[in-house]
Short mmCIF file of N, CA and C in Angstrom, two decimals:
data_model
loop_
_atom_site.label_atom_id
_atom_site.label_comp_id
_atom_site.label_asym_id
_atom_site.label_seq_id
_atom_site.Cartn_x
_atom_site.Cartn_y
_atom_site.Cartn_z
N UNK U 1 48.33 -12.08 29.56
CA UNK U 1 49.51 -12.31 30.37
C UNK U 1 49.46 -11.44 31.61
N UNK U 2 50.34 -11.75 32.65
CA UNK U 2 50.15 -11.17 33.65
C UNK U 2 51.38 -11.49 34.24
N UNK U 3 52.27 -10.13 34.92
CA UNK U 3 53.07 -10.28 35.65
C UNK U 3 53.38 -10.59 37.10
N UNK U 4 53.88 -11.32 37.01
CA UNK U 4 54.65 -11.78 38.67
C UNK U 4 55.56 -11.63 39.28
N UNK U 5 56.26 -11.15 40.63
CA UNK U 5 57.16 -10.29 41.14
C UNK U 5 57.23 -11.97 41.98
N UNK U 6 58.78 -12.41 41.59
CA UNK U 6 59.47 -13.57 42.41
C UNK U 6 60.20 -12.95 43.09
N UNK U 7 60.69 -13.56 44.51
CA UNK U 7 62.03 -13.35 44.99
C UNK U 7 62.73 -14.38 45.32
N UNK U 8 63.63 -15.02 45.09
CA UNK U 8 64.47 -16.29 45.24
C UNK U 8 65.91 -15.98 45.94
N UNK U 9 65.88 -17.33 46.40
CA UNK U 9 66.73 -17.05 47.49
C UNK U 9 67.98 -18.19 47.19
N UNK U 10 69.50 -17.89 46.98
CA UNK U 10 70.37 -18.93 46.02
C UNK U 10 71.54 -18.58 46.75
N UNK U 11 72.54 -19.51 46.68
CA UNK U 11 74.01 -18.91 46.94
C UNK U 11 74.91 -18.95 45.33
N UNK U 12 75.72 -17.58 45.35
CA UNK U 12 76.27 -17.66 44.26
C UNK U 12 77.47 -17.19 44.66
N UNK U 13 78.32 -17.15 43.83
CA UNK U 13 79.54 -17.02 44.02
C UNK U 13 80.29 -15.55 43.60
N UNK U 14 80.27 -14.59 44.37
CA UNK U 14 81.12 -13.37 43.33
C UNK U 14 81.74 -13.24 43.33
N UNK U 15 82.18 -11.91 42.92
CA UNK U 15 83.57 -11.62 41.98
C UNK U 15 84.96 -11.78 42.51
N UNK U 16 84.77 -11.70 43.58
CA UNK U 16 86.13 -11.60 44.59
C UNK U 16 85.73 -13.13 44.64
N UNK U 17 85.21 -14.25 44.64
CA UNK U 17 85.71 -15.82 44.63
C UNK U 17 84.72 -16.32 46.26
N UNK U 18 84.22 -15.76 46.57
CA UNK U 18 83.48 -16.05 47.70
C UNK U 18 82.04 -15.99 47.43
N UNK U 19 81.41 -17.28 48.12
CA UNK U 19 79.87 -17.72 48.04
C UNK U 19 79.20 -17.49 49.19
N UNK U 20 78.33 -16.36 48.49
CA UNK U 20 77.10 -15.87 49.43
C UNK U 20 76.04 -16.30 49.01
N UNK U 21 74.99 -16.57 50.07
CA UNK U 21 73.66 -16.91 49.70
C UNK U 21 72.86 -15.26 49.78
N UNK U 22 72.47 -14.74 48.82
CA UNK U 22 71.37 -14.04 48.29
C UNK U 22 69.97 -14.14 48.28
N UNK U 23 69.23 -13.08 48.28
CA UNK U 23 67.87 -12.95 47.77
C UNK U 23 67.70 -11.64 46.74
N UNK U 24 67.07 -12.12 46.04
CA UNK U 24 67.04 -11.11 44.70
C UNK U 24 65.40 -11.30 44.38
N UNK U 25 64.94 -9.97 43.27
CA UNK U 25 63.52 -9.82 42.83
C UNK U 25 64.06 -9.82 41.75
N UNK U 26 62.63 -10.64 40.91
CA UNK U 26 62.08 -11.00 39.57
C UNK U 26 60.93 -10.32 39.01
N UNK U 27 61.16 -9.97 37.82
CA UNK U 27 59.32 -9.55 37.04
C UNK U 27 59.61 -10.93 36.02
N UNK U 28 58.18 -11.55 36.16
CA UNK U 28 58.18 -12.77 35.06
C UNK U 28 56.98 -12.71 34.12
N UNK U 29 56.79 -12.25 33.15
CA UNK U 29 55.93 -11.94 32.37
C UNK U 29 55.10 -14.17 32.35
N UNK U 30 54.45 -14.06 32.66
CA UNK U 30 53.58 -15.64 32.81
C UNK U 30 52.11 -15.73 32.56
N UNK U 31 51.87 -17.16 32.57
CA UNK U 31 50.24 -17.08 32.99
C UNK U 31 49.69 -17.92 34.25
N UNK U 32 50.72 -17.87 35.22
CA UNK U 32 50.08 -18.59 36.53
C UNK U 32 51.14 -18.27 37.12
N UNK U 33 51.33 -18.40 38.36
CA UNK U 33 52.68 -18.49 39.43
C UNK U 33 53.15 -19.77 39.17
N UNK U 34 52.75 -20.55 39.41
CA UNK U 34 53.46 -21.62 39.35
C UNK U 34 54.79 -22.05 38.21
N UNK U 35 53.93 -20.96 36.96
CA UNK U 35 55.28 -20.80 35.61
C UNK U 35 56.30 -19.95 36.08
N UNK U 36 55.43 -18.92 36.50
CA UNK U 36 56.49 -17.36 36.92
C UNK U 36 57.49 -18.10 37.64
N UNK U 37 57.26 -19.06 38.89
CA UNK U 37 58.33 -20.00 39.81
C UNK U 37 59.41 -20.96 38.87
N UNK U 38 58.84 -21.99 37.97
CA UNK U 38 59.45 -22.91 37.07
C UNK U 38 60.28 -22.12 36.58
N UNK U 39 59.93 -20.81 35.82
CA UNK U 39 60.91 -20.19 35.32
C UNK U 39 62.04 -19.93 35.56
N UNK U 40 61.72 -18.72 37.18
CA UNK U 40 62.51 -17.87 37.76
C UNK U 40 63.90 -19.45 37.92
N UNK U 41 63.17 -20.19 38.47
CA UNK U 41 64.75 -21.54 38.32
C UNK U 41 65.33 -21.79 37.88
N UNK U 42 64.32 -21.68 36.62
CA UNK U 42 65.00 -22.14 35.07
C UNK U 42 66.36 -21.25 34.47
N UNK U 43 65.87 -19.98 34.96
CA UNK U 43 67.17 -18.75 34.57
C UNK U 43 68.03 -18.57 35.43
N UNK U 44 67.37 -18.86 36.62
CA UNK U 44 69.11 -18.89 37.70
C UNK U 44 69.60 -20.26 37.92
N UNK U 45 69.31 -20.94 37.66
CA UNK U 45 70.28 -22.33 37.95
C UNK U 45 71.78 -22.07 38.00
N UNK U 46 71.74 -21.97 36.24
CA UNK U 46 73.16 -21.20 35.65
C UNK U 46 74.26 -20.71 36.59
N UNK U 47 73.66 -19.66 37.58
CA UNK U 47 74.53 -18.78 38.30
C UNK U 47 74.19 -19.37 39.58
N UNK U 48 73.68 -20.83 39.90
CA UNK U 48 73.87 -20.88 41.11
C UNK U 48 75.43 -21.44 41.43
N UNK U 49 75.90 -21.01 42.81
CA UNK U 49 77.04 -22.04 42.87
C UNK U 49 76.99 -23.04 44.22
N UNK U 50 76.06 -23.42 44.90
CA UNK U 50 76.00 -24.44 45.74
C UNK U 50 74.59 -24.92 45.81
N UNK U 51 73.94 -25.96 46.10
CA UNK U 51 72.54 -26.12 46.54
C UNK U 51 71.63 -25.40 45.51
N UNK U 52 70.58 -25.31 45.64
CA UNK U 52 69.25 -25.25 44.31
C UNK U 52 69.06 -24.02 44.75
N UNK U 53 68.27 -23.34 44.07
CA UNK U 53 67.56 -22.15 43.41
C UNK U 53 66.33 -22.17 44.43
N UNK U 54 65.78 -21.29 45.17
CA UNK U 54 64.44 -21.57 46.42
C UNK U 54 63.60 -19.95 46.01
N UNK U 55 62.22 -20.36 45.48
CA UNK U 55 61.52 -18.81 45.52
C UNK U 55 61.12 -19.20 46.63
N UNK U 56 60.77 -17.82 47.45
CA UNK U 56 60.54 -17.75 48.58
C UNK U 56 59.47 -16.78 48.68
N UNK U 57 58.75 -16.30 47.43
CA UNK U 57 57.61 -15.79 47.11
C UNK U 57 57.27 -15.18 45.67
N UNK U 58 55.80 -15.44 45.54
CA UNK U 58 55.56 -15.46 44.02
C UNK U 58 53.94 -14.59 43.79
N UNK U 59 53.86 -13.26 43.73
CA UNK U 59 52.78 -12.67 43.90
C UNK U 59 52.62 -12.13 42.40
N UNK U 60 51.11 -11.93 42.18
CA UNK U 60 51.01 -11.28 40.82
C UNK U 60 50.60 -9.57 40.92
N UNK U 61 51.47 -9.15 40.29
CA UNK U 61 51.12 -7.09 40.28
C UNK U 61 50.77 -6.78 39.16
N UNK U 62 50.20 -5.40 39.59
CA UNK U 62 49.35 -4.73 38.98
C UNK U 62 50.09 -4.31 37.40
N UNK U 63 51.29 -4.38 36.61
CA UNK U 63 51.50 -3.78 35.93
C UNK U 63 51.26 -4.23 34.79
N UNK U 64 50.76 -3.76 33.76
CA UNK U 64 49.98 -3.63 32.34
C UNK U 64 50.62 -3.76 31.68
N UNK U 65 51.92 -3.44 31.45
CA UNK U 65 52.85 -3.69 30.24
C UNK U 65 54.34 -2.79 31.15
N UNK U 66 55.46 -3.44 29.86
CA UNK U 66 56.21 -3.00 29.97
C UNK U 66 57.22 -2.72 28.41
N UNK U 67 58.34 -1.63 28.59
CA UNK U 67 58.98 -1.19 27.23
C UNK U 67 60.11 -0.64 28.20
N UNK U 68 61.61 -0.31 27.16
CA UNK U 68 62.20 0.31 27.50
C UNK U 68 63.14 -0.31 26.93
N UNK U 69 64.86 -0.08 27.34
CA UNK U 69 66.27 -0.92 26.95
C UNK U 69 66.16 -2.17 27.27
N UNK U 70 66.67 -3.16 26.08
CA UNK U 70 66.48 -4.63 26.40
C UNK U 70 68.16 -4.58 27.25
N UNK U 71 68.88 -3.89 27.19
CA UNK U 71 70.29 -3.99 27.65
C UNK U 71 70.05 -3.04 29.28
N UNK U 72 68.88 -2.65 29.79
CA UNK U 72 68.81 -2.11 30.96
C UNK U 72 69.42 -2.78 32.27
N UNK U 73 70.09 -1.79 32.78
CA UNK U 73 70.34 -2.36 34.38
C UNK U 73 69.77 -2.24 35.21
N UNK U 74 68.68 -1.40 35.32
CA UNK U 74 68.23 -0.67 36.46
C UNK U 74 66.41 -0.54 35.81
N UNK U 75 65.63 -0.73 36.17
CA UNK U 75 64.00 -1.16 36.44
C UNK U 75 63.20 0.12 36.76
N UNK U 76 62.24 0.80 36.38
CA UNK U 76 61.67 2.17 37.14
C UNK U 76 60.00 1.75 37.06
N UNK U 77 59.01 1.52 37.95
CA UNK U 77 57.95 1.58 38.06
C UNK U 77 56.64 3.10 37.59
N UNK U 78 56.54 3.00 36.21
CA UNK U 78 55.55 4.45 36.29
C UNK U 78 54.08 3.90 36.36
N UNK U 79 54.03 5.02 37.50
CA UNK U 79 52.16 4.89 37.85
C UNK U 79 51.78 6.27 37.51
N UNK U 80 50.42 5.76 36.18
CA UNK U 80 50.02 6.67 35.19
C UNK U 80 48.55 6.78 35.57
N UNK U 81 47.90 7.96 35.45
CA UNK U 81 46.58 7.88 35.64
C UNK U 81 45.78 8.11 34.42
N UNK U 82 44.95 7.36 33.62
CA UNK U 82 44.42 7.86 32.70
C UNK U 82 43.23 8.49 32.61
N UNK U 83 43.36 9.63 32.20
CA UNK U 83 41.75 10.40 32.43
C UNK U 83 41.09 10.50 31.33
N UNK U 84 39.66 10.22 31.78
CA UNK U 84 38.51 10.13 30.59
C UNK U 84 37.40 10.98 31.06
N UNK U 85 36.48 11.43 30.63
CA UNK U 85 35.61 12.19 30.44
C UNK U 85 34.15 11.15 30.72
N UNK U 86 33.24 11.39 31.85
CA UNK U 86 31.83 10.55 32.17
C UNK U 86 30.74 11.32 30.75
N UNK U 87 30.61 11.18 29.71
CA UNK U 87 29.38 11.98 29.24
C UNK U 87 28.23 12.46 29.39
N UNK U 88 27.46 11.40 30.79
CA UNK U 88 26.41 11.72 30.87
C UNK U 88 26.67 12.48 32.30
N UNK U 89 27.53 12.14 33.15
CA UNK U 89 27.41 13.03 34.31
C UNK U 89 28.57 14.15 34.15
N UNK U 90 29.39 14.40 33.00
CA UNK U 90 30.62 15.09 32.70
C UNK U 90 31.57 14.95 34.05
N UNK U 91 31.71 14.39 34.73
CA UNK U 91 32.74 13.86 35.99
C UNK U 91 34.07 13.24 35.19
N UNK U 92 35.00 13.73 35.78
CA UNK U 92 36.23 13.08 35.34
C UNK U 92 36.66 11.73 35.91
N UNK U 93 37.21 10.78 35.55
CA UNK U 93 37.51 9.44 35.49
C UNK U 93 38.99 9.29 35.25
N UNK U 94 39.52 8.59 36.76
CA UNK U 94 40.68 8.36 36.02
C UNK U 94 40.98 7.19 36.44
N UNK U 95 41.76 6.34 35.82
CA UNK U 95 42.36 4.72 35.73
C UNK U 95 43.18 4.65 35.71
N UNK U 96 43.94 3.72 36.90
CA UNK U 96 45.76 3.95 36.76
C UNK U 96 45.98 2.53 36.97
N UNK U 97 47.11 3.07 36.22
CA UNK U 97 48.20 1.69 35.38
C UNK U 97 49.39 1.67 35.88
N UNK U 98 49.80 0.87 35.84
CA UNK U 98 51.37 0.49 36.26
C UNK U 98 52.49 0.13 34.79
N UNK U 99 53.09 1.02 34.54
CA UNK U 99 54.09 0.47 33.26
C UNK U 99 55.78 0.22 34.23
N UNK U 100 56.38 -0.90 33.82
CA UNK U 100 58.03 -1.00 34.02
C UNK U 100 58.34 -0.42 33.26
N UNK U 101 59.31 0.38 33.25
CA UNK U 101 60.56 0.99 32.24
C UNK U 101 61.86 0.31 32.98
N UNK U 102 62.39 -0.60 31.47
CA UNK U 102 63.93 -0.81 31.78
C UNK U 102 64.64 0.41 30.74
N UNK U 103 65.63 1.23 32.13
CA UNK U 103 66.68 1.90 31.29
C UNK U 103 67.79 2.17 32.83
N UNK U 104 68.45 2.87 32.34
CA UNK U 104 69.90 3.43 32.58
C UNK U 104 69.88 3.96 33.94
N UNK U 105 69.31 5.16 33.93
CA UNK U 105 68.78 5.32 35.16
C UNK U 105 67.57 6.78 35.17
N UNK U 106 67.15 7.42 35.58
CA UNK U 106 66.09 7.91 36.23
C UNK U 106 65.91 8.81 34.93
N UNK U 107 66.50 9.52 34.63
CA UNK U 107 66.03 10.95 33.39
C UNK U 107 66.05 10.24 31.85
N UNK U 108 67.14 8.58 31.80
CA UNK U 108 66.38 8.09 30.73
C UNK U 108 65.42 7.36 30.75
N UNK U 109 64.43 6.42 31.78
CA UNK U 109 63.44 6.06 32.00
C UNK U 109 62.38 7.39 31.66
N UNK U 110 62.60 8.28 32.06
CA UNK U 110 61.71 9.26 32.16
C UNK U 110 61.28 9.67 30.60
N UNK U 111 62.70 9.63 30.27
CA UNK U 111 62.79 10.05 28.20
C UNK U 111 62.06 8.98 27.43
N UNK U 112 62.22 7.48 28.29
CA UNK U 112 61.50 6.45 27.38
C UNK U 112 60.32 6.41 27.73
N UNK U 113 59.84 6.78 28.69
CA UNK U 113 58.17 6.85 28.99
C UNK U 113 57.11 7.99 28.08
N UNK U 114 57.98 9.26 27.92
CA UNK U 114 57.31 10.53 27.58
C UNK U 114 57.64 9.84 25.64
N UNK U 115 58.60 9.01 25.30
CA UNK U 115 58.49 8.57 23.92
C UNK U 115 57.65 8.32 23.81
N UNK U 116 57.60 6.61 24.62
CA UNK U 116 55.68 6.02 23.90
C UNK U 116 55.13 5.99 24.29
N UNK U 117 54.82 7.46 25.19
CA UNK U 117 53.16 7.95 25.27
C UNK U 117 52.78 8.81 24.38
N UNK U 118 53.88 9.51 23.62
CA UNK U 118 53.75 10.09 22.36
C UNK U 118 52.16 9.46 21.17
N UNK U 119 52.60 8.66 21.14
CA UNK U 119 51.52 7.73 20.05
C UNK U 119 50.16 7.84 20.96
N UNK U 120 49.59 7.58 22.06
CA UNK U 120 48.57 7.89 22.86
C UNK U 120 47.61 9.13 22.88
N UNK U 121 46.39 8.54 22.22
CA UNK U 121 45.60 10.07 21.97
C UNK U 121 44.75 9.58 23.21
N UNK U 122 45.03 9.40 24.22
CA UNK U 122 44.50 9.68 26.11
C UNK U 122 45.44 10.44 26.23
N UNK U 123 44.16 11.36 27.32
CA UNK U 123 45.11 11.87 28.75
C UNK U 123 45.85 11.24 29.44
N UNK U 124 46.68 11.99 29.99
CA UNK U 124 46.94 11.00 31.13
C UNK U 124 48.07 11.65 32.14
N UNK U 125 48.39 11.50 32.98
CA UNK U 125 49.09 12.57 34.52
C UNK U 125 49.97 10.84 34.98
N UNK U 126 51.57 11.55 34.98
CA UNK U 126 52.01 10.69 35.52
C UNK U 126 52.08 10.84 36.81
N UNK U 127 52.20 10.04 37.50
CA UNK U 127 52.03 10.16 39.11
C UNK U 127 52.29 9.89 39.94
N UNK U 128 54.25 8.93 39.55
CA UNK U 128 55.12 8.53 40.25
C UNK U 128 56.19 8.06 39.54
N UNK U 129 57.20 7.89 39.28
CA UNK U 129 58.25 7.23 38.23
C UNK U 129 59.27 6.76 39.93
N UNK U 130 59.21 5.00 40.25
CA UNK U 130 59.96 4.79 40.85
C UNK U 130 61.10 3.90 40.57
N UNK U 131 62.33 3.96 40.86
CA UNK U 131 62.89 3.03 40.91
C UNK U 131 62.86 1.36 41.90
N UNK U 132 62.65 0.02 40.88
CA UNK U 132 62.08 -0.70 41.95
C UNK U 132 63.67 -1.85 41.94
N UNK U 133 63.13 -2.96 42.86
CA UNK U 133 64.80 -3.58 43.10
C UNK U 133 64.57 -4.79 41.85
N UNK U 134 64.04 -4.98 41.12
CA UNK U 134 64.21 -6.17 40.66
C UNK U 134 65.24 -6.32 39.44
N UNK U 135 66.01 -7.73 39.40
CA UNK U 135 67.32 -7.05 38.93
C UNK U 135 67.35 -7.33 37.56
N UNK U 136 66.04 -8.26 36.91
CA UNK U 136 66.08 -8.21 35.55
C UNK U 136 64.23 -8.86 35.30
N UNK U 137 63.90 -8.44 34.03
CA UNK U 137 62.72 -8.79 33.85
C UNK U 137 62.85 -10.32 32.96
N UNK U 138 61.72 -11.23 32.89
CA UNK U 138 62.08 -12.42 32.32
C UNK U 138 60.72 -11.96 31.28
N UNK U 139 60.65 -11.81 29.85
CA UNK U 139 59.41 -11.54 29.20
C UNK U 139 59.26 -13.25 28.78
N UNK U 140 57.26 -12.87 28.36
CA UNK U 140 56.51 -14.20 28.01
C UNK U 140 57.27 -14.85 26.91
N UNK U 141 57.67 -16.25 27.23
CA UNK U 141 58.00 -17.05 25.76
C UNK U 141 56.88 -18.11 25.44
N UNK U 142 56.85 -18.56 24.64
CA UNK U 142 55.91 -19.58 24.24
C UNK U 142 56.59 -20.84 24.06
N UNK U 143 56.44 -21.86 24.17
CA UNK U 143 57.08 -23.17 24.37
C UNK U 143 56.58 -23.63 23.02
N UNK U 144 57.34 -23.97 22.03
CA UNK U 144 57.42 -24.74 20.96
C UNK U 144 56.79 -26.09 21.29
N UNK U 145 55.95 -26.89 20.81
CA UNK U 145 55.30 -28.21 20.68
C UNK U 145 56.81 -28.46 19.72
N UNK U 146 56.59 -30.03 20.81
CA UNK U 146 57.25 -31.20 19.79
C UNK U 146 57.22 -32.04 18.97
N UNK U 147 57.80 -32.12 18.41
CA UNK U 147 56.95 -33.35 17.32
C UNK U 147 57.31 -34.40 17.31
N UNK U 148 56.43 -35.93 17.12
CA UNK U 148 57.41 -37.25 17.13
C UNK U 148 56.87 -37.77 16.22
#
C-alpha cells in the first residue's frame, strides 16, 4: 500500500448556515491515485452542500506507515532516521522514514511515537515531528466481492 496526499476542492456549508467553497488535504491509504481520488469523493460527498466534490491534486508520499488516536484531530508528520551499521566498511547508514501520528496535539503525538518505537530493536534519531494540514486520514479498505 502506499499513501496519497489529495486536496479537494467542495463548497460546504458551516456552522453559522453559510456556504463556502473550500480546499482541504487528504492522506488515503490506496493502491493507485486514481483510488486515492474515487475515494477522497466517496467520503466527502456527504458534506458537500452545492455542486460535486473536485480533487485538484493527487500525489503519492513518502510515508511508511501510520498509528496513533483513531479519534485524532490534528495529524503530526515524524521523520525518523534509521541507523545501521556497514560491516564490511563499519560506516554508519542511515534510512529515513516518514511515520503520521494522529493525536491531540504535539507532546501527545510525541508520547505515541516514543510508545511504538518501544518494541523496535533499531536505532534510530528522530529528526522532525511536524504538524501537517490534512484534516483526516482515510485507511486501506478492501472491497468485498459480490456474489450472484
Amino acid at each position: 500500500m502506499s499513501f496519497f496526499h489529495t486536496t479537494a476542492r467542495f463548497r460546504k456549508l458551516l456552522e453559522n448556515g453559510v456556504v463556502k467553497t473550500t480546499t482541504e488535504h487528504y492522506l488515503i491509504d490506496a493502491i493507485s491515485c486514481t483510488e486515492a481520488e474515487a475515494r477522497t469523493i466517496k467520503e466527502l460527498t456527504p458534506f458537500v452542500a452545492q455542486g460535486d466534490v473536485r480533487v485538484s491534486s493527487c500525489k503519492c508520499t513518502p510515508i511508511s506507515e501510520s498509528f496513533g488516536q483513531d479519534d485524532a484531530d490534528r495529524f503530526y508528520l515524524a521523520k525518523v532516521a534509521f541507523i545501521t551499521f556497514d560491516e564490511r566498511s563499519g560506516a554508519e547508514k542511515r534510512k529515513l522514514s516518514q511515520i503520521i501520528i494522529g493525536a491531540t496535539d504535539f507532546n501527545k503525538a510525541l508520547s505515541i511515537f516514543k510508545n511504538e518505537m518501544k518494541s523496535t530493536v533499531a536505532d534510530y534519531e528522530l529528526t522532525a515531528l511536524i504538524e501537517t494540514p490534512y484534516l483526516e486520514i482515510f485507511p486501506f479498505c478492501e472491497s468485498t466481492p459480490t456474489t450472484k
